[in-house]
Structures are given as structure tokens and as C-alpha cells.
PDB file of C-alpha atoms in Angstrom:
ATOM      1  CA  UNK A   1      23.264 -19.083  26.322  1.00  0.00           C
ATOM      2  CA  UNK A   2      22.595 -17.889  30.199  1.00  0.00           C
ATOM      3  CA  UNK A   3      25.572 -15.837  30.491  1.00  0.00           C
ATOM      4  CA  UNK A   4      27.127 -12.235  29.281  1.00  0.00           C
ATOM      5  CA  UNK A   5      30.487 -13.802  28.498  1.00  0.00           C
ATOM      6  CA  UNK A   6      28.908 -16.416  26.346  1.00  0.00           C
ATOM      7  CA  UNK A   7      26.210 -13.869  24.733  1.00  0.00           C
ATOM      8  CA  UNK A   8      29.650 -11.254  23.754  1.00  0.00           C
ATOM      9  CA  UNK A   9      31.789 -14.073  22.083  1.00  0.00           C
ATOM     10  CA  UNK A  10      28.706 -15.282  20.153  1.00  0.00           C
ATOM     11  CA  UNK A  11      28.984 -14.228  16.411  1.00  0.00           C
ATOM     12  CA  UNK A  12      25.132 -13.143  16.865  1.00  0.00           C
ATOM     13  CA  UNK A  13      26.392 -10.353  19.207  1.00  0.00           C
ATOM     14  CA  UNK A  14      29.152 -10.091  16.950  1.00  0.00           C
ATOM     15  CA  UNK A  15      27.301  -9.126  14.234  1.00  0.00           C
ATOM     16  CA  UNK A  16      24.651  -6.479  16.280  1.00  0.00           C
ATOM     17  CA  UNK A  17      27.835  -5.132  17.319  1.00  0.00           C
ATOM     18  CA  UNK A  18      29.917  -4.757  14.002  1.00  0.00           C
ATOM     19  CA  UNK A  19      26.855  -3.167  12.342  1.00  0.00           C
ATOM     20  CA  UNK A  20      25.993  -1.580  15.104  1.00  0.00           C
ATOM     21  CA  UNK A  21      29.189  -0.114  15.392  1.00  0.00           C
ATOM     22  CA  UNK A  22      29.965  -0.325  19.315  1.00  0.00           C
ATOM     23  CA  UNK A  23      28.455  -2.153  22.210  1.00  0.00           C
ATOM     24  CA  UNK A  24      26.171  -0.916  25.139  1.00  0.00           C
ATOM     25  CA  UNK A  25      23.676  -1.733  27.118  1.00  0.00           C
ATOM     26  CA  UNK A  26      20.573  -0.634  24.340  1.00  0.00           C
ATOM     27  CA  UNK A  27      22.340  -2.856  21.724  1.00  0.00           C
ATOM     28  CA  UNK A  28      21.996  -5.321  24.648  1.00  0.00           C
ATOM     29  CA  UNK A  29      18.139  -4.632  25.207  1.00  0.00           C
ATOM     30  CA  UNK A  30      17.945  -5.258  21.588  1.00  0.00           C
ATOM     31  CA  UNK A  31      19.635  -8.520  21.254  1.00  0.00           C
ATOM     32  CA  UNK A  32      17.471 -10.187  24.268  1.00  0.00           C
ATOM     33  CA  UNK A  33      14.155  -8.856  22.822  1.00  0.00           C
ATOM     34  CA  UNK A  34      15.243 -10.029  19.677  1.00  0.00           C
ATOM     35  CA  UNK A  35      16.216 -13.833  20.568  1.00  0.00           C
ATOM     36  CA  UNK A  36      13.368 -13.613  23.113  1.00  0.00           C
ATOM     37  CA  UNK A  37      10.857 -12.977  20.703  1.00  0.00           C
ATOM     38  CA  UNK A  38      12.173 -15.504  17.724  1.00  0.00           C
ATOM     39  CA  UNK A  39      11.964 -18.227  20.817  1.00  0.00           C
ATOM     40  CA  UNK A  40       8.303 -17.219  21.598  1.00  0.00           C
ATOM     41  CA  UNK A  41       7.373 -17.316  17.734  1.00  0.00           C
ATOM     42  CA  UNK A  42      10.029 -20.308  17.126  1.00  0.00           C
ATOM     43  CA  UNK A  43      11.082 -19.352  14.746  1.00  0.00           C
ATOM     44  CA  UNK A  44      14.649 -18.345  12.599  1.00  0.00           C
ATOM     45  CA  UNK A  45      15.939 -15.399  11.225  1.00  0.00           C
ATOM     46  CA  UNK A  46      13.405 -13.552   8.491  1.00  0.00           C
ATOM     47  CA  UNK A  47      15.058 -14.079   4.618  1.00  0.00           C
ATOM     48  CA  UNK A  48      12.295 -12.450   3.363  1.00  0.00           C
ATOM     49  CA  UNK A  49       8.896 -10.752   4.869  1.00  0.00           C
ATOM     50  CA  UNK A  50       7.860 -13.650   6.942  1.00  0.00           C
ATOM     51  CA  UNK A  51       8.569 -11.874   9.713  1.00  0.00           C
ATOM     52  CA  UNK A  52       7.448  -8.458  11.388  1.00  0.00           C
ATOM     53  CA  UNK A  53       8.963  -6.398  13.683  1.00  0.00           C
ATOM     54  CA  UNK A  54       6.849  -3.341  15.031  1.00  0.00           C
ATOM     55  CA  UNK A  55       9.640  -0.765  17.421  1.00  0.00           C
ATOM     56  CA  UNK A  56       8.418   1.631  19.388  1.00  0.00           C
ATOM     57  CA  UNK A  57      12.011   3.660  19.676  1.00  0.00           C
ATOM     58  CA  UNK A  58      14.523   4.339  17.629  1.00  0.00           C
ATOM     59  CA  UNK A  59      17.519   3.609  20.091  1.00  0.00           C
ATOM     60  CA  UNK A  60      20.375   1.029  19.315  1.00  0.00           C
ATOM     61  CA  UNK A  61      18.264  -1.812  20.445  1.00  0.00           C
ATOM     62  CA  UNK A  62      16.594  -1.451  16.984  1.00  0.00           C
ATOM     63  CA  UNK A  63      19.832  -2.208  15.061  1.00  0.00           C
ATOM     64  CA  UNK A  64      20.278  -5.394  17.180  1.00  0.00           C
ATOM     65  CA  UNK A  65      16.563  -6.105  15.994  1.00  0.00           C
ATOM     66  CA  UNK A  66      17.203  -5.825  12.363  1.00  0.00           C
ATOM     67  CA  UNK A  67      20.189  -8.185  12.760  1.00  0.00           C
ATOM     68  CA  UNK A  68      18.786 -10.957  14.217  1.00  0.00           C
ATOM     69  CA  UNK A  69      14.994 -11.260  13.174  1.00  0.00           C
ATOM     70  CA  UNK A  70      15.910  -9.957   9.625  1.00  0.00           C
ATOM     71  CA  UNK A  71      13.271  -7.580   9.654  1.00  0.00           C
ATOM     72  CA  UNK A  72      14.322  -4.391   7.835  1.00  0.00           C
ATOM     73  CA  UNK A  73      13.027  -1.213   6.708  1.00  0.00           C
ATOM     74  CA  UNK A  74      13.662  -1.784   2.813  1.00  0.00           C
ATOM     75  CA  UNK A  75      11.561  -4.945   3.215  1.00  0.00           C
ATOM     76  CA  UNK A  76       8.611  -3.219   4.611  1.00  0.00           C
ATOM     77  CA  UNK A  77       9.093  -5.487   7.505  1.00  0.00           C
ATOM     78  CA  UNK A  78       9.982  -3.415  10.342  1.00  0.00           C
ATOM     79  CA  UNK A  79       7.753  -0.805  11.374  1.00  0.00           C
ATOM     80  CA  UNK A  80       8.739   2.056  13.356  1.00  0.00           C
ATOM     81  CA  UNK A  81       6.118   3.199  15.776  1.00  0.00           C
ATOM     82  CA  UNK A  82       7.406   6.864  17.444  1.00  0.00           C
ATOM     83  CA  UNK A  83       6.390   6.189  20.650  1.00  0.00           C
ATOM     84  CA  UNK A  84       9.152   6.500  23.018  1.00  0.00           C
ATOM     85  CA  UNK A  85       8.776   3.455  24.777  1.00  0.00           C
ATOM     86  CA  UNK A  86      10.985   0.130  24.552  1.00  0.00           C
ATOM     87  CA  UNK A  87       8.467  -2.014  22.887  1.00  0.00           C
ATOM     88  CA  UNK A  88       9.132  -4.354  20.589  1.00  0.00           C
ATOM     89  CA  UNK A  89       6.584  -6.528  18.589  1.00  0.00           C
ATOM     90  CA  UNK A  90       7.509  -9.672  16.676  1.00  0.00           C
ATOM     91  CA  UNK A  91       4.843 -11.285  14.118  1.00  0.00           C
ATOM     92  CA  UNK A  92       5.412 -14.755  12.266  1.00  0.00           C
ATOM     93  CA  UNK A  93       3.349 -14.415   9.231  1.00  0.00           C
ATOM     94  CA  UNK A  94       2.617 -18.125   8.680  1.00  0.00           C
ATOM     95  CA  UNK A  95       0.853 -18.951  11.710  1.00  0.00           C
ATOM     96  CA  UNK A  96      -0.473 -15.697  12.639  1.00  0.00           C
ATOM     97  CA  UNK A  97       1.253 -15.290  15.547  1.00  0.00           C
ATOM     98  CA  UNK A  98       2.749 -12.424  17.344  1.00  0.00           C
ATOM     99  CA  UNK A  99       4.295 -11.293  20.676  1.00  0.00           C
ATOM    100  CA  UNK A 100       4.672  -7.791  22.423  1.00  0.00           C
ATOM    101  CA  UNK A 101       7.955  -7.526  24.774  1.00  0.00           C
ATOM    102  CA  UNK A 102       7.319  -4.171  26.598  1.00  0.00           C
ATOM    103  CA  UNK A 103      10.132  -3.211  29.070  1.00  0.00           C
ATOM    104  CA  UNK A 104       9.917  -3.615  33.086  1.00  0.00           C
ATOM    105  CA  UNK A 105       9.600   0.077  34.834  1.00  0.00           C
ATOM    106  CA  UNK A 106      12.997  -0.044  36.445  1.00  0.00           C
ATOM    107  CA  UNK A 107      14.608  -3.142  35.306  1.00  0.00           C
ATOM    108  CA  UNK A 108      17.317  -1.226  33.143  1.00  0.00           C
ATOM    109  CA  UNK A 109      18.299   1.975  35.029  1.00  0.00           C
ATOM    110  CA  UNK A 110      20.335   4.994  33.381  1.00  0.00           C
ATOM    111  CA  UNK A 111      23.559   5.085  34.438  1.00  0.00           C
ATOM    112  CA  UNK A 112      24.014   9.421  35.305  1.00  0.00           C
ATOM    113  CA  UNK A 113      27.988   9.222  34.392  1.00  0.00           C
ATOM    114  CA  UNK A 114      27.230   7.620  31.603  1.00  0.00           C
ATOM    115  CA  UNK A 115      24.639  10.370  30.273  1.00  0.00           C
ATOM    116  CA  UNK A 116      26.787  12.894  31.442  1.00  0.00           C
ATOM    117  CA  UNK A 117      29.572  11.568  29.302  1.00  0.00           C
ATOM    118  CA  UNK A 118      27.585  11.154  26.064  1.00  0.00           C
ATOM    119  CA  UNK A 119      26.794  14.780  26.461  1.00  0.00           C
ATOM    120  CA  UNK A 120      30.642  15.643  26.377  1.00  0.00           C
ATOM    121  CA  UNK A 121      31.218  12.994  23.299  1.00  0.00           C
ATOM    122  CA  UNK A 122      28.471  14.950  21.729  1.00  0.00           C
ATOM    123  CA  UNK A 123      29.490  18.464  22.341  1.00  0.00           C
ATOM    124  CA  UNK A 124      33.092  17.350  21.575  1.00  0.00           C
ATOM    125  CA  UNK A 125      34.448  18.073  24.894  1.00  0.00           C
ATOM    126  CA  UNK A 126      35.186  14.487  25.873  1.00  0.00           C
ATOM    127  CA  UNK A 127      38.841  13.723  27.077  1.00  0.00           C
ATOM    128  CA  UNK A 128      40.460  10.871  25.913  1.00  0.00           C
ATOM    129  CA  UNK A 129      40.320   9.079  30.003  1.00  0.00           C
ATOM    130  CA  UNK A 130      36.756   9.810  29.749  1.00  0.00           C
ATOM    131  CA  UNK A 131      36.110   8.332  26.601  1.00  0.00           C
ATOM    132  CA  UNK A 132      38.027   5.137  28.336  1.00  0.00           C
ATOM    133  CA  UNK A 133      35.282   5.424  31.054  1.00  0.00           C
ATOM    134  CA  UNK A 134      32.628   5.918  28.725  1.00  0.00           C
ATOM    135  CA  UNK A 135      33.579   2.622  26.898  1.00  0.00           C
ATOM    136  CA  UNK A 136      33.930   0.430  30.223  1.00  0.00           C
ATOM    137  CA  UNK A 137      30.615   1.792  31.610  1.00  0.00           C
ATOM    138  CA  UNK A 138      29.073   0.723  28.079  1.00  0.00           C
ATOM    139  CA  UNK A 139      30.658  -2.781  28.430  1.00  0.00           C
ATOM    140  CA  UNK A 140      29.602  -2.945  32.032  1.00  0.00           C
ATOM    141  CA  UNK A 141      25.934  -2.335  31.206  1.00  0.00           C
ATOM    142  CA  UNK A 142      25.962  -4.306  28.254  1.00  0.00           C
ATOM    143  CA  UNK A 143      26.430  -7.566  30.809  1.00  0.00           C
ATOM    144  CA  UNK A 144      24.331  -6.218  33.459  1.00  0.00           C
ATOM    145  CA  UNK A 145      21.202  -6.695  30.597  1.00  0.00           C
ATOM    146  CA  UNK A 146      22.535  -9.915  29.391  1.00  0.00           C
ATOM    147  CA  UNK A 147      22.525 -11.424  32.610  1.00  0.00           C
ATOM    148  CA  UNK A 148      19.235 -10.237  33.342  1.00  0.00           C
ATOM    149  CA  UNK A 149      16.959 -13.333  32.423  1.00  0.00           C
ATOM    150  CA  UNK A 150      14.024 -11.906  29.825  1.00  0.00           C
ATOM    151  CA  UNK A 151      11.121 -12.566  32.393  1.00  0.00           C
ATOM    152  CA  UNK A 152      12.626  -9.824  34.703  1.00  0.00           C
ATOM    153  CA  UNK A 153      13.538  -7.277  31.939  1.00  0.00           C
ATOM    154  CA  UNK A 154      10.396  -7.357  29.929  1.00  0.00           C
ATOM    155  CA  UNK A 155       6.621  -8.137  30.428  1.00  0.00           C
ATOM    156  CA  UNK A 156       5.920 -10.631  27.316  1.00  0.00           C
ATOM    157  CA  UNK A 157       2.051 -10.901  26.213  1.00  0.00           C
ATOM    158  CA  UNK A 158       1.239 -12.317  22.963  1.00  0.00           C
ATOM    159  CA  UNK A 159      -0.961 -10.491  20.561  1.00  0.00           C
ATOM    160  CA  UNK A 160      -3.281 -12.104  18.354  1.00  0.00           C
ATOM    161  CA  UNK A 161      -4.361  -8.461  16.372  1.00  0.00           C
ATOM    162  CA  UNK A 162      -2.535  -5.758  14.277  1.00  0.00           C
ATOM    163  CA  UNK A 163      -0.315  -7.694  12.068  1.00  0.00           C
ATOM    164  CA  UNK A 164       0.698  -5.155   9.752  1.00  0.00           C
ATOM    165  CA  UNK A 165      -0.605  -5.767   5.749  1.00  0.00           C
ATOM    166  CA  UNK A 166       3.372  -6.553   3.422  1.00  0.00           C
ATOM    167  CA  UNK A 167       4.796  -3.748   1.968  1.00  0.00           C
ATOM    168  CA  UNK A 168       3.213  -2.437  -0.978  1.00  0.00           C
ATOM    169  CA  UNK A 169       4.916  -1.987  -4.247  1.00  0.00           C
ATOM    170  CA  UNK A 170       3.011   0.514  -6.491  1.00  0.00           C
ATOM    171  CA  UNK A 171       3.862   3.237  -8.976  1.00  0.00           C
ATOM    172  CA  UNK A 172       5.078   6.487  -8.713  1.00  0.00           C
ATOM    173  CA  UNK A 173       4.120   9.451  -9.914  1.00  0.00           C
ATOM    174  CA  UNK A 174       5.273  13.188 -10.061  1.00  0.00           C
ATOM    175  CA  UNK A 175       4.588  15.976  -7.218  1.00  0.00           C
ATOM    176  CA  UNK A 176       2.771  18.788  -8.563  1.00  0.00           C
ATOM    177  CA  UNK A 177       5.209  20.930  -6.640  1.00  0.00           C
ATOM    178  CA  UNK A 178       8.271  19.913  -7.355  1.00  0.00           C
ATOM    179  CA  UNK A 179       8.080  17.427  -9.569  1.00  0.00           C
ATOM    180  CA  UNK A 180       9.940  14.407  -7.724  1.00  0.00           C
ATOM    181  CA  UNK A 181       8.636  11.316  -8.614  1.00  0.00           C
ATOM    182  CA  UNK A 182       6.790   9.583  -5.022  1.00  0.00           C
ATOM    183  CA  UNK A 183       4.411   6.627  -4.372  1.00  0.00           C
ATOM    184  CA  UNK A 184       1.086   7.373  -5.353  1.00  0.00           C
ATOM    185  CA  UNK A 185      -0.525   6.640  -1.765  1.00  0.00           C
ATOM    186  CA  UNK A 186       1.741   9.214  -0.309  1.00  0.00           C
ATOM    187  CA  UNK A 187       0.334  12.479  -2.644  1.00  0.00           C
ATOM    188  CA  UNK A 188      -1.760  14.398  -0.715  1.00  0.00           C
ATOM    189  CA  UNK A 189      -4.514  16.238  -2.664  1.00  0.00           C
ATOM    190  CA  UNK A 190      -3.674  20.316  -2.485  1.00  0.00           C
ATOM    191  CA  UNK A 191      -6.565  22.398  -4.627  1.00  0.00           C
ATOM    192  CA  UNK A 192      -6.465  19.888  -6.796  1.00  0.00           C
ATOM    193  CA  UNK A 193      -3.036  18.951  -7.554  1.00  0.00           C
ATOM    194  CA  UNK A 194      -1.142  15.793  -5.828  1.00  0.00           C
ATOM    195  CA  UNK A 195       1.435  17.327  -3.605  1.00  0.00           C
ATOM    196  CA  UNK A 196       4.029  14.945  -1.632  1.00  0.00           C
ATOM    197  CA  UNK A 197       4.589  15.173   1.844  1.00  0.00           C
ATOM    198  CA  UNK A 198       7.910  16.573   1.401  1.00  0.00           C
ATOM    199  CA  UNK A 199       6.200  19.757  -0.185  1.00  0.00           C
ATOM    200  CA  UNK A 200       3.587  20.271   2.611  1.00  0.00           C
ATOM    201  CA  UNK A 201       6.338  19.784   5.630  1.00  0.00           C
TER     202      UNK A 201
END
């Protein structure tokens, strides 16, 4: 698909957007760095953890991520780097594989009515004509980013290193502190007692 008309009435969009919950131009970022890097690896939709997907936000592009590649945080398979950057890494498992999509300086520019108007929705003063302006600025950005072809809104490199080990499954035990059961490799020793990260926050 080479259009934003085509791309909305698709039932992948569909599906970003229902779980999503609304459409914008980050869900849009999302869906082309998703489909871009499944093309790159060739490959389908993750059922299990043959797939990896490391983000490096946690903006709405990350639900269109999990939607498509099937890479999910209770499958150990997406990996949430806190970097602030839109960077998304794909790995296919099998062949070893793996592609970096790292966003063009410039090539998706904030729209300054549309920040200004998520600050009203989220201080609750938004009226209900600016909430209708809100909506059509979202659905106007959402096509500017689908239209953009994938070469101009991301530099693509692929990556040969840092595949990410499968999710572990190991067994708990208590917290000397307050006594919640946690996963063993996440105790931190305290004067000799395991503590959990939740303790020593």
C-alpha cells in the first residue's frame, strides 16, 4: 500500500487503532516502522518469541509496534530502551538478523496547535470545537506520515549485534522487606538480606 487512504481502511491500521484507542500521527510512525521493519527481516507477524522488538520511546508508535510484529512485553519480546528517541529495532531470531529504523531530524515536525491542545485535553480545559480540531489535526498528521515513503522518514541500517537473550522464566522468591514474592535475579543483596527493587526505590 503507497497511500494514506489505503493504509486507514486496512484492518492492520484498524487494529493499531482500535487497541490503540485513537489515531495520530505517532500511531502512524509506529505502523510504518513496524511494516518497514517486518519487510527488511521478511518476515510475518511474531506468534511467539521469534521476533524482537527493542523501542527507544514509549509514545503511541509503540502500541502500533506490538500490533503488528507481535512483539509484546509479557513475551519478553519487546524491550523498552528509555531513551527518548524514535528508534525502533526489529530482530528475526532464526536467521540472526536485525534492523535499526532511527527517525530523520525533521522529517515529522510537531504540529504547535496541536501541543497546545493536548495541554488543554490534559488539564481538562478543552472545549468541545477544540477537541473537533484536535481530532482533524490528528487525522491530518496521521496521512502526512503515511504518505511519507520510509526512506525519507527513517535512516534504516541493519545490525548484526545485540540481539537480546528470550525471556527468562525462573522462580520467585520472597523480599526480605516486605515479603512479596519477586524473580530471584531482581533481589538486590541489602546487609545480607535479598531486598526487591520495589523496597530500595
Amino acid at each position: 500500500m503507497n497511500n494514506a487512504q489505503e493504509i486507514l481502511e486496512s484492518d492492520d491500521f484498524k487494529r493499531c487503532a482500535t487497541f490503540h484507542g485513537h489515531i495520530c500521527g505517532g500511531l502512524a510512525i509506529g505502523y510504518k516502522a513496524a511494516t518497514t521493519g517486518l519487510a527488511w527481516l521478511e518476515e510475518q507477524r511474531a506468534l511467539d518469541e521469534e521476533l524482537v522488538a527493542i523501542v527507544e520511546t514509549d509514545a503511541c508508535c509503540v502500541d502500533a509496534i506490538q500490533v503488528l510484529t507481535g512483539c509484546t512485553f509479557g513475551k519478553g519480546n519487546l524491550i523498552y530502551k528509555d531513551y527518548g528517541k524514535m528508534g525502533f529495532t526489529f530482530f528475526n531470531r532464526r536467521t540472526g538478523t536485525g534492523v535499526r529504523l532511527a527517525m530523520k531530524p525533521d522529517s515529522f515536525r510537531v504540529n504547535e496547535r496541536q501541543i497546545e491542545l493536548f495541554k488543554k485535553t490534559r488539564d481538562g480545559k478543552i472545549t468541545e470545537a477544540e477537541r473537533a480540531e484536535l481530532d482533524e489535526l490528528g487525522a491530518q498528521r496521521t496521512a502526512e506520515v503515511l504518505n511519507i515513503p520510509a526512506e525519507d522518514l527513517f535512516v534504516v541500517m541493519p545490525v548484526t549485534a545485540g540481539m537480546p537473550d528470550k525471556a527468562r522464566i525462573e522462580p520467585s522468591q520472597p523480599c526480605s522487606r516486605c515479603g512479596e514474592p519477586t524473580m530471584a535475579s531482581k533481589l538486590e543483596s541489602v546487609d545480607g538480606t535479598m531486598v526487591c527493587r520495589g523496597c530500595l526505590a
